[in-house]
XYZ file of C-alpha atoms in Angstrom:
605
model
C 70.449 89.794 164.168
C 70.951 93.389 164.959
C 73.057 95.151 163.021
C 74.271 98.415 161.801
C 72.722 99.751 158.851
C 74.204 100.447 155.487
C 74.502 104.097 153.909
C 74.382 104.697 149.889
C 77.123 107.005 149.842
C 79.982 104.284 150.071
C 78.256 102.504 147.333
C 78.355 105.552 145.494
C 82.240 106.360 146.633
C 82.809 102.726 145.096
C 81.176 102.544 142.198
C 82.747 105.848 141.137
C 86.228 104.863 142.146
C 85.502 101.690 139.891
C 85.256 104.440 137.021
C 88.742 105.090 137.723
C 68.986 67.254 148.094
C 70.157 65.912 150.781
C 67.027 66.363 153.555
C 66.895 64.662 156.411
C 63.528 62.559 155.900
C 61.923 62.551 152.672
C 59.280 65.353 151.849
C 56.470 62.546 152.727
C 57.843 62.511 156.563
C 56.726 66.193 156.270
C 53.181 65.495 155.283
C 50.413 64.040 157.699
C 49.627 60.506 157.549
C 47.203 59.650 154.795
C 47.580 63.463 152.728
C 47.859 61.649 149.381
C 44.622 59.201 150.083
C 43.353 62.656 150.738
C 43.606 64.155 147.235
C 45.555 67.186 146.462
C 42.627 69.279 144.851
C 42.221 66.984 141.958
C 38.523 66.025 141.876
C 37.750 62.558 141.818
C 35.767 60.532 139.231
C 32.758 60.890 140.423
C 33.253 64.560 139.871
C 33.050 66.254 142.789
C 36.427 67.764 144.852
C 37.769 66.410 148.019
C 36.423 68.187 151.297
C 40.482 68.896 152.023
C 43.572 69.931 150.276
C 47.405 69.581 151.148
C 48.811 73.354 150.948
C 52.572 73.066 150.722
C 53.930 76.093 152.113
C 57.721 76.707 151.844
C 59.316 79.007 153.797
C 62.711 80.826 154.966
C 64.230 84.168 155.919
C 67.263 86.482 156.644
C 68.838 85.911 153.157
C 70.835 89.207 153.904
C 71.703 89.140 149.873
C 73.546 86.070 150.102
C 73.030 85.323 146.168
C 76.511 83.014 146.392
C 77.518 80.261 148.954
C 78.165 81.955 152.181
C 82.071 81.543 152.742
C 83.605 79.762 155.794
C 81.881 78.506 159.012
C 78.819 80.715 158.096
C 77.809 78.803 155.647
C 77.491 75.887 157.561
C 74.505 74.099 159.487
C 74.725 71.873 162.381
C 73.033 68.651 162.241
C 73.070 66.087 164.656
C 73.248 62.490 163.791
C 71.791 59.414 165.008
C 75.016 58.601 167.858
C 74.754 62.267 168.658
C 77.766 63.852 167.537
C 77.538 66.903 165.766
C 77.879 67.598 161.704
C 78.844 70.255 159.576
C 77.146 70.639 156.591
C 78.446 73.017 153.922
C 74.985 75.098 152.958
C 73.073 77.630 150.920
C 73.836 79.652 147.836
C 70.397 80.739 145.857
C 71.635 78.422 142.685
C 70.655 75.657 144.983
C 68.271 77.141 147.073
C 65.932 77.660 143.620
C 66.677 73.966 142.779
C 65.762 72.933 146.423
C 62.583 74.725 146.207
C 61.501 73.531 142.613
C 62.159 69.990 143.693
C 59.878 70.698 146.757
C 57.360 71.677 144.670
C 56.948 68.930 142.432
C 53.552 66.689 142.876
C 51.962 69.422 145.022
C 50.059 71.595 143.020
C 49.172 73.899 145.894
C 52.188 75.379 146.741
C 52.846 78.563 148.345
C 56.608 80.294 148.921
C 57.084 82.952 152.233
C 59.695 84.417 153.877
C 60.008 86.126 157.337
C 62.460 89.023 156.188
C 65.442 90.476 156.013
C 65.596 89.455 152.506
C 67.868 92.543 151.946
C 70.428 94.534 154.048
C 74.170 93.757 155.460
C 74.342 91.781 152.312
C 77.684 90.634 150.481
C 79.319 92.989 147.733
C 77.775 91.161 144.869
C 74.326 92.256 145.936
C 74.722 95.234 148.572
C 77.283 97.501 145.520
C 73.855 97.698 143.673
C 71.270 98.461 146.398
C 70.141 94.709 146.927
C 68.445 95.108 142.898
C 70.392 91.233 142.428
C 68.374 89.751 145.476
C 64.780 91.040 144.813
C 65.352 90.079 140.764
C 66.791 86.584 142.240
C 63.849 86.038 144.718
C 61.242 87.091 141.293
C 63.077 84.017 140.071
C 63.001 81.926 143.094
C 58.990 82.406 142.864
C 58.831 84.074 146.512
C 54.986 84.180 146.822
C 55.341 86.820 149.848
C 57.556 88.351 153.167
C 57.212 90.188 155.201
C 59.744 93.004 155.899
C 62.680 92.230 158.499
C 64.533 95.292 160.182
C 67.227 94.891 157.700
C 65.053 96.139 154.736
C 65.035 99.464 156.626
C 68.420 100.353 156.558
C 68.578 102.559 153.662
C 64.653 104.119 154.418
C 61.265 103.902 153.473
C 62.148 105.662 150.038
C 64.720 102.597 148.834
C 61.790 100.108 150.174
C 59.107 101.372 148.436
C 61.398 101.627 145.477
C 62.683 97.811 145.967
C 59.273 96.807 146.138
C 57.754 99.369 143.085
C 61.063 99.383 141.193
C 62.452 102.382 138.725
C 66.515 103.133 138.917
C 68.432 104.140 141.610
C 67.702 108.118 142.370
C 71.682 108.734 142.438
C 73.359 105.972 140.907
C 70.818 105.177 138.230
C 70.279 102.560 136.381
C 73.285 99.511 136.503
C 72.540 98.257 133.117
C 72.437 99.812 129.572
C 68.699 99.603 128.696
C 67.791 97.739 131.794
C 65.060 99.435 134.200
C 64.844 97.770 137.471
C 61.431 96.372 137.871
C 61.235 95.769 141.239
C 59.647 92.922 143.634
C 56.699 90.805 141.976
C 55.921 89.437 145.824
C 53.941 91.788 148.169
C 56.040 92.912 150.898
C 54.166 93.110 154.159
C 54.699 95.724 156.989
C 51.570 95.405 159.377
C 52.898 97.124 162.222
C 54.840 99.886 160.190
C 52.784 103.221 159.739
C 53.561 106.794 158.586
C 53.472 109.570 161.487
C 52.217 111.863 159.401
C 48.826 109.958 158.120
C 48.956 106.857 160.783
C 48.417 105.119 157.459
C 50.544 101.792 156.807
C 53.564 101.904 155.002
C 52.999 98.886 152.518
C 50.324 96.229 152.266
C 49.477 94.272 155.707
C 48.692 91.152 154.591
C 47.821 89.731 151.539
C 45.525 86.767 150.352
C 46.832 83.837 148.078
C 44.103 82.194 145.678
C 43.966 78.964 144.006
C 40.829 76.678 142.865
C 39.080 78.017 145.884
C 41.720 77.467 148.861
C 42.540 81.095 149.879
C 45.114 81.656 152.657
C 45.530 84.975 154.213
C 49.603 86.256 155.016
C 49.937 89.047 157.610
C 53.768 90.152 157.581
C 55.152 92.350 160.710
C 58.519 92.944 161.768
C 59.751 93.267 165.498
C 58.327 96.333 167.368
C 62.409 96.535 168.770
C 63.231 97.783 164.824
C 64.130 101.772 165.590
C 66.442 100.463 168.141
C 69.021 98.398 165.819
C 68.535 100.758 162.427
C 69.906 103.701 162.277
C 67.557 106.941 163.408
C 67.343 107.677 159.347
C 66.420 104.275 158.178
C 63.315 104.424 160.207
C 62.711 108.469 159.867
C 58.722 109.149 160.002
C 58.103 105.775 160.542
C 56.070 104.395 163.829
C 56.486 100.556 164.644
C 53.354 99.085 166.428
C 52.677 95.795 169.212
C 53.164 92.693 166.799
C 50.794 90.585 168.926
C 47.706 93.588 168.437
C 48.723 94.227 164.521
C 48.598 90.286 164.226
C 44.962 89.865 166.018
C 43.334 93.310 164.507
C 44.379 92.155 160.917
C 43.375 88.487 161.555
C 40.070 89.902 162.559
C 40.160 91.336 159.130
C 40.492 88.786 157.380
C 38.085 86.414 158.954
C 35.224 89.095 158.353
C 36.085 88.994 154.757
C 36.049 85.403 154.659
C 39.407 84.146 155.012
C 40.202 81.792 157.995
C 43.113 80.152 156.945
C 45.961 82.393 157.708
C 49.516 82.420 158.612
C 51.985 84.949 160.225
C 55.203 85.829 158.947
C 56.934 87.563 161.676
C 60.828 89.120 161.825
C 61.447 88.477 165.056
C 62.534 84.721 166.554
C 63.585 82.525 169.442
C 66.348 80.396 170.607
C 66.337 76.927 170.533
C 68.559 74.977 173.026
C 70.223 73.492 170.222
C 71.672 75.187 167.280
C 71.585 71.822 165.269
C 68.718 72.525 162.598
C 67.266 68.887 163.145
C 66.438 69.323 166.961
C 63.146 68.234 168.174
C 62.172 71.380 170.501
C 58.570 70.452 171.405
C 60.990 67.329 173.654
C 59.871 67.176 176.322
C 56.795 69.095 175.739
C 55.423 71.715 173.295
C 57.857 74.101 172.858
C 59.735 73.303 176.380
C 63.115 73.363 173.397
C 62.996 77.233 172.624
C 63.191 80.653 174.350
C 63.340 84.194 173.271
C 61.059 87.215 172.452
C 58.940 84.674 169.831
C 57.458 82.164 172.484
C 55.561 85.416 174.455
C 54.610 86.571 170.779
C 53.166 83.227 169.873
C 51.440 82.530 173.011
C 49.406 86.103 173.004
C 48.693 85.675 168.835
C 44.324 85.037 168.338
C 43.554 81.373 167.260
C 42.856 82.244 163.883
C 46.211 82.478 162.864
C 46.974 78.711 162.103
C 50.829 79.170 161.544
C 53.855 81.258 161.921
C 56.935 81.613 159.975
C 59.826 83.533 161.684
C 62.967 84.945 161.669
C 65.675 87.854 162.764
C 67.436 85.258 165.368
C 69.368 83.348 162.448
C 67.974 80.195 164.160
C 66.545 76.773 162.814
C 63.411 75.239 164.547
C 60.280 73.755 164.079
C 58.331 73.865 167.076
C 54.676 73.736 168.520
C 54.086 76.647 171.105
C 50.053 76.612 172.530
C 48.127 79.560 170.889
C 45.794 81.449 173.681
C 43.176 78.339 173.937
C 46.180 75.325 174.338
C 46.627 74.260 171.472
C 49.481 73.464 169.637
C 50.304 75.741 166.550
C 53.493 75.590 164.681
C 56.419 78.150 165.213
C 58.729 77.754 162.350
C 62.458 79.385 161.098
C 65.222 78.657 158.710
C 68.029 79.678 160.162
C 69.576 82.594 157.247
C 71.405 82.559 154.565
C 69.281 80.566 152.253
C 71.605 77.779 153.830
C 67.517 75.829 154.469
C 64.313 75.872 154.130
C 61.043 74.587 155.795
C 58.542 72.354 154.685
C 54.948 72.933 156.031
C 51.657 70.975 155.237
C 48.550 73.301 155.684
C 45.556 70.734 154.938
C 42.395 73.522 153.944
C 38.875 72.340 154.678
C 37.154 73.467 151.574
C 33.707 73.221 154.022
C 35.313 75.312 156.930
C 37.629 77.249 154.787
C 40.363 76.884 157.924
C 43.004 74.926 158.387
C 42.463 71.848 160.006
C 45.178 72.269 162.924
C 45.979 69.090 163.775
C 47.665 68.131 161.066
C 49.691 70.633 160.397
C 53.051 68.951 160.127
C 56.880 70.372 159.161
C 60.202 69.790 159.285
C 63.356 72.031 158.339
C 65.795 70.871 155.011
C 68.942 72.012 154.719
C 70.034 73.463 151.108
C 73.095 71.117 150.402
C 75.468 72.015 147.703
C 76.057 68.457 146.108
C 72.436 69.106 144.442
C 72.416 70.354 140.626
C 72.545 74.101 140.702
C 70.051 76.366 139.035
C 71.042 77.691 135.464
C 68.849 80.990 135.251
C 70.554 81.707 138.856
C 74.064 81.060 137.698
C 73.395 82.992 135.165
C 72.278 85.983 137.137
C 75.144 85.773 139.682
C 77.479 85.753 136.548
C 75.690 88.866 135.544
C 76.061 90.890 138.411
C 79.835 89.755 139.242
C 81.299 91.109 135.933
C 79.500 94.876 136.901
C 81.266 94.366 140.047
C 84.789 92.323 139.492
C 86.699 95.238 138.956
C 86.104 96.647 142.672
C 85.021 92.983 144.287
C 88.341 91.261 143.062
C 90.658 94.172 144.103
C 93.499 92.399 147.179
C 93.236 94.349 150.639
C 95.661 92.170 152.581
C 96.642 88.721 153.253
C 95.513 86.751 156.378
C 97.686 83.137 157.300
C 94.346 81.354 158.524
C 90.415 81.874 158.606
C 89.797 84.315 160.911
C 86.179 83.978 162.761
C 83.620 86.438 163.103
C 79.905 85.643 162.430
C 81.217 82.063 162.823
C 82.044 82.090 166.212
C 79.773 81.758 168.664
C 82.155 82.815 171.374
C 81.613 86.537 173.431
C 84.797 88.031 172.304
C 85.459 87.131 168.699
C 88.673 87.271 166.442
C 87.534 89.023 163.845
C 85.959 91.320 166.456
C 89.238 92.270 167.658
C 90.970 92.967 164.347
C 88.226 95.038 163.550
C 88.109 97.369 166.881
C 92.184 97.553 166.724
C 91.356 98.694 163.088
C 89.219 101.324 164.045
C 91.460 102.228 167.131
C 94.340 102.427 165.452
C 93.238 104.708 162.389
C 91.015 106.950 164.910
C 94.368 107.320 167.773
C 96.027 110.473 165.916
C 95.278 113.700 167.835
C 93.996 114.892 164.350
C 91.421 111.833 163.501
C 89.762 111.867 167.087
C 92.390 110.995 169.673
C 90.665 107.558 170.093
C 91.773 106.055 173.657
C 89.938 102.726 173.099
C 87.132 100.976 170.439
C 83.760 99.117 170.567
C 82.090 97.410 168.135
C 78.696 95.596 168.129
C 78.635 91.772 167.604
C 75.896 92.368 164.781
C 77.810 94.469 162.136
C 80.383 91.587 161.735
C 78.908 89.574 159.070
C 80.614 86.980 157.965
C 84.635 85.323 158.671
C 87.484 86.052 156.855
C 88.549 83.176 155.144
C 91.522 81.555 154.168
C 90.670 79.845 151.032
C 90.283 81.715 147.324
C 87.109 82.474 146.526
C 87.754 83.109 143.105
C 91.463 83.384 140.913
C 92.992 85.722 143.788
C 94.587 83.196 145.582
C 94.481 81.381 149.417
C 95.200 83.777 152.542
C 94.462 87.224 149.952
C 91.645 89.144 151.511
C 89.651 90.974 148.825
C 87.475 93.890 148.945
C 84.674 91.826 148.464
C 85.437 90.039 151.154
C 86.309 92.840 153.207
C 82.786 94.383 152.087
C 81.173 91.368 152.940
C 82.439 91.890 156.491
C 81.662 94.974 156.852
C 78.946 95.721 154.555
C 77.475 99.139 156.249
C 80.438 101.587 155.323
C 79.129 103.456 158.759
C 80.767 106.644 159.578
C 82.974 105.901 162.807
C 82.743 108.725 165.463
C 84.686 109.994 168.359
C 83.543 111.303 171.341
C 83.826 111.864 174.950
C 82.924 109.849 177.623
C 83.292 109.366 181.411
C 84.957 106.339 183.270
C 81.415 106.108 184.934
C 79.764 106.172 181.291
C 82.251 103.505 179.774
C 81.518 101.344 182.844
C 77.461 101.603 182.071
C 77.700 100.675 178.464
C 79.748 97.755 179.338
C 77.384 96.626 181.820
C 74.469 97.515 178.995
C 75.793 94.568 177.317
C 74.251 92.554 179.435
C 71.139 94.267 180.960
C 68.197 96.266 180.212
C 66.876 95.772 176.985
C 70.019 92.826 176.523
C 69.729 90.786 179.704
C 67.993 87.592 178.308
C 70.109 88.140 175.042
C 73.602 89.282 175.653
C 75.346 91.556 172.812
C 79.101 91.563 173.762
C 80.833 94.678 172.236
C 83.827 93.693 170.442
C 87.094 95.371 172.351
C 90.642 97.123 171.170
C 93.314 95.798 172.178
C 94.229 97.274 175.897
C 90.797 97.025 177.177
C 90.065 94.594 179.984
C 87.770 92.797 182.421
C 86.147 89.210 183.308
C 82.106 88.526 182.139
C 80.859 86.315 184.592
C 77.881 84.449 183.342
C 77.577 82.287 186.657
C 76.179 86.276 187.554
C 72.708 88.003 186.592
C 71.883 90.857 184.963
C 74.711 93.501 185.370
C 76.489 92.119 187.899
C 77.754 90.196 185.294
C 80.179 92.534 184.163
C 82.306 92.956 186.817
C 82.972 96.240 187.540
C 86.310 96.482 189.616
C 88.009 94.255 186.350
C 87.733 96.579 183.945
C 90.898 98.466 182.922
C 92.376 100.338 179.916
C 96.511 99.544 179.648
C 96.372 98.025 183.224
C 95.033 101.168 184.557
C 91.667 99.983 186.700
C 88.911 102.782 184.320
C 88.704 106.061 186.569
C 84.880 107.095 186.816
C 85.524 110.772 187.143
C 88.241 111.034 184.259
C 87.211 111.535 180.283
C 88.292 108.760 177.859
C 87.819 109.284 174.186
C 85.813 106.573 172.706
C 85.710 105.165 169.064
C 82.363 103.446 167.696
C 80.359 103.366 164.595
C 77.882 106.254 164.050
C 74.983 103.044 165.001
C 76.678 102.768 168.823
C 77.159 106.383 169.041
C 73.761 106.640 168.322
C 72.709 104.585 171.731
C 71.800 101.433 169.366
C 71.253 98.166 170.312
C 70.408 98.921 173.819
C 73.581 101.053 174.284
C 71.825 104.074 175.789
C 75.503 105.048 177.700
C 77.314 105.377 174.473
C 74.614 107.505 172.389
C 75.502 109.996 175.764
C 79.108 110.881 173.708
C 79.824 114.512 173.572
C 82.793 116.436 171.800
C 81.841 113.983 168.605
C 84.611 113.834 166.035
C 83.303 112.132 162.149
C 86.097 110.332 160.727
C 86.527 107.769 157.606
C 83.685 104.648 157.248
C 84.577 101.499 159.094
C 85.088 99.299 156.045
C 88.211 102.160 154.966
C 89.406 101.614 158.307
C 89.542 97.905 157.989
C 91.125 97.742 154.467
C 93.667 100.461 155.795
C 94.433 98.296 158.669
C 94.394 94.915 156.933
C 96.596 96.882 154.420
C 99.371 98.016 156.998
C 99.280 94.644 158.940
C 99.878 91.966 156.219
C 102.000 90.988 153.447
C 101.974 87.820 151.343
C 105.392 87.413 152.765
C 104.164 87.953 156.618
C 99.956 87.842 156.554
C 98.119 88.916 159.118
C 97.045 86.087 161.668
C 94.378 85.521 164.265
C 94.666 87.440 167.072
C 94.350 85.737 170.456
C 91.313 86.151 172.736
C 91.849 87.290 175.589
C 90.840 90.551 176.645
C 87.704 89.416 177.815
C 88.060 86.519 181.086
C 84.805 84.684 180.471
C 83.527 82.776 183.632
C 80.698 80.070 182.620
């Protein structure tokens, strides 16, 4: 999802005010009929080795540093059951995701482990308060294999990449253990289509080969070409992002000439299936007739040789078949995030051809229940990390009287949305901290709900920083600036056109701001215009409003070109100080804060 990057200067302002298995199907559904009579690279008596071999791969992406249970509604996945209602089922966590996996694993001997991105990035306090180090040490453990790089492990530049994948201690903070030196990822992460300006060289490996007993299997990893619009214009400094379609086919090239036709592409970028429930069939009625998005164009224009792709970025679960360039059917796979599943693939290698034999690729999506046995070493680590940061995680920021939705809800204007753009209007309003008139905020820097419940010994209803941290995990700078009635009217109608027409992002609104989204409409006609008013007052195009955003919007991101056009630009305090002040001044435990109502934005469907 596109988001707003996170800076290392709030981690340092933190740290140094601290100084102060329950799948649907067995595994065997996954595998094609007849894999075991197969063999699965065991010779037989006679000596010699079966002419194929059942590659397990296991896959998933956009763990966004969720080491612990995601809290609330995003930490649930949808499945639908056999009279067709719809079930929620309480998901992820990498203590079970680890036990998930090493229970996949078990009787197949060729086993590989991938993941489409995002790994890192808008992560939760537990991992983002130390640059992401508890993630890449719990995905060494987890026995990732390879991934590619999603947008999200660009947020803090190539520098804290490289070092994430190299290792050494943080160049500010240092090292967070006594004696400890981080060591950095022991997977290969893979950034085809990223290149240095300077030298047109690539920034880290493109692809990589796995080897066992013979079977190699060739990973390209790219991440979407769309990256330098949804990261900050420092996160992706000197960098050039290339065509993922012509990085795919020149590297697949590669590889074949070297010998290696089995190969599969991890790719950050995804689709949207016409269900969200992860057990969907989307090739019903026909191959791929279930999913749309930027990833059915991408799969349909990748070369032949590629015999798989893994996915990600849209937070989505499928398993689908979308025809490569000659027809056929290849497999288009994603987890949704969170480490709430993961997929099972069967790659059955011709040890004569060296390829995969496509048509029996077979897979199928598991979701990473919680009623499973959890995963001492990962306990363990999350136990580590939480004492370093209990004494700023645990600290109470305000009290709320129910769950209050954010990346949970799936509606255009969201609760949490609007408590977080009153926030930012409210602290930015004083003539002497910008003079703010009104507040946006983009849909993808909320990243999780506030929830009701404890989620440790503070209490129900008590919003912690942690919590508020894991909302609001990019501690952008929020800016003021100037902009016209006409401009204000643009952006809005960016929401929903250009670059965002067959994807809407709906900014998140203070309170005061008005108008109906009519989704019966097209394009930007969808927005409409003569609705739109600020305290009543229809928006005047000729007159100068002053506008509060993060320093991401102001910027132009996420297809916002009408709000990067802000002049007069006023810095003031990080979002996430804004949000704690506001939750701060707003709630009691005697009178705590409640859900707002929705209604600033008329939705017509």
């Amino acid at each position: 999802m596109s988001a707003t990057p996170q800076k290392n200067r709030a981690t340092r302002r933190v740290l140094a005010a601290a100084a102060g298995l329950a799948t649907v199907g067995a595994l065997v559904a996954a595998m094609p009929a007849g894999a075991h009579d197969r063999g699965n690279g065991h010779g037989h008596g006679n000596g010699h080795k079966p002419r194929t071999v059942d590659v397990q791969l296991l896959s998933f992406n956009d763990l966004h540093g969720n080491l612990e249970p995601p809290a609330g509604s995003a930490g649930n996945v949808s499945e639908t059951q056999p009279d067709g209602t719809v079930k929620a089922i309480p998901a992820g966590g990498v203590e079970y995701l680890a036990t998930s996996l090493r229970t996949a694993r078990k009787g197949n001997p060729y086993s590989v482990t991938a993941a489409g991105g995002d790994m890192v990035g808008a992560s939760p306090l537990l991992s983002g308060l130390f640059h992401d180090e508890p993630t890449i040490e719990a995905l060494n453990g987890l026995d990732l294999d390879v991934t590619a790089v999603g947008n999200h492990e660009f947020d803090e530049g190539a520098a804290e990449l490289a070092r994430l994948q190299n290792g050494g201690c943080h160049p500010v903070e240092g090292c967070y253990e006594k004696g400890k030196k981080f060591k950095g990822a022991d997977f290969p992460y893979l950034a085809a289509n990223v290149t240095k300006e300077k030298t047109g060289r690539p920034l880290l490996k493109p692809y990589t080969v796995w080897k066992k007993n013979g079977v190699k299997i060739g990973f390209i990893g790219v991440t979407l070409e769309g990256t330098p619009d949804i990261v900050t214009a420092n996160g992706v400094k000197g960098l050039k992002f290339h065509d993922e379609v012509e990085t795919i086919n020149k590297y697949a090239r590669e590889l074949d000439r070297k010998g290696v036709k089995s190969i599969v592409a991890l790719i950050h970028e995804g689709g949207a299936p016409a269900s969200t429930s992860y057990n969907y069939d989307c090739d019903s009625p026909g191959a791929g007739d279930g999913i749309s998005g930027p990833i059915v164009d991408i799969a349909k224009g990748i070369t032949p040789k590629v015999d798989a792709l893994v996915t990600g970025h849209t937070h989505q679960a499928y398993v689908c078949t979308v025809p490569d360039p000659s027809g056929k059917p290849r497999m288009v796979t994603s987890a949704s995030s969170f480490g709430k599943l993961y997929t099972d693939t069967t790659l059955t290698y011709d040890r004569r051809t060296k390829d995969i034999v496509r048509t029996s690729v077979k897979s199928a999506n598991h979701v990473v229940t919680r009623d499973q046995a959890k995963a001492t070493d990962m306990t363990r680590l999350i136990d580590r990390w939480n004492k370093l940061a209990a004494p700023i995680a645990s600290k109470p920021q305000g009290w709320i009287s129910a769950d209050i939705n954010g990346r949970g809800s799936t509606a255009p204007e969201k609760p949490l949305g609007n408590v977080i753009a009153d926030a930012q209007l409210e602290g930015l309003a004083p003539a002497d901290k910008g003079g703010a008139e009104v507040a946006f905020m983009n849909p993808g820097g909320i990243r999780a709900d506030l929830v009701h419940k404890a989620s440790g010994s503070e209490g129900d209803g008590v919003v912690t920083y942690g919590e508020a941290f894991t909302v609001q995990p990019f501690t952008n700078m929020m800016n003021v600036v100037d902009l016209t009635g006409a401009q204000l009217v643009t952006a809005l109608q960016q929401q929903v056109s250009g670059s965002n027409a067959a994807s809407p992002k709906i900014l998140q609104v203070s309170k005061g701001l008005t108008y109906t989204l009519a989704l019966t409409k097209s394009g930007a006609d969808r927005v409409v215009a003569d609705t739109i008013k600020l305290n009543g007052e229809a928006i005047d195009p000729a007159r100068t409003y002053r506008v509060a955003m993060n320093e991401f919007l102001a910027g132009g991101g996420d297809g916002f070109a009408a709000l990067g056009e802000g002049t007069n630009k006023l810095v003031g305090a990080s979002d996430l100080d804004l949000f704690n002040a506001y939750l701060a001044a707003h709630s009691t435990a005697a009178a705590p804060l409640a859900p707002p109502a929705t209604d600033r934005i008329t939705v017509i469907q």
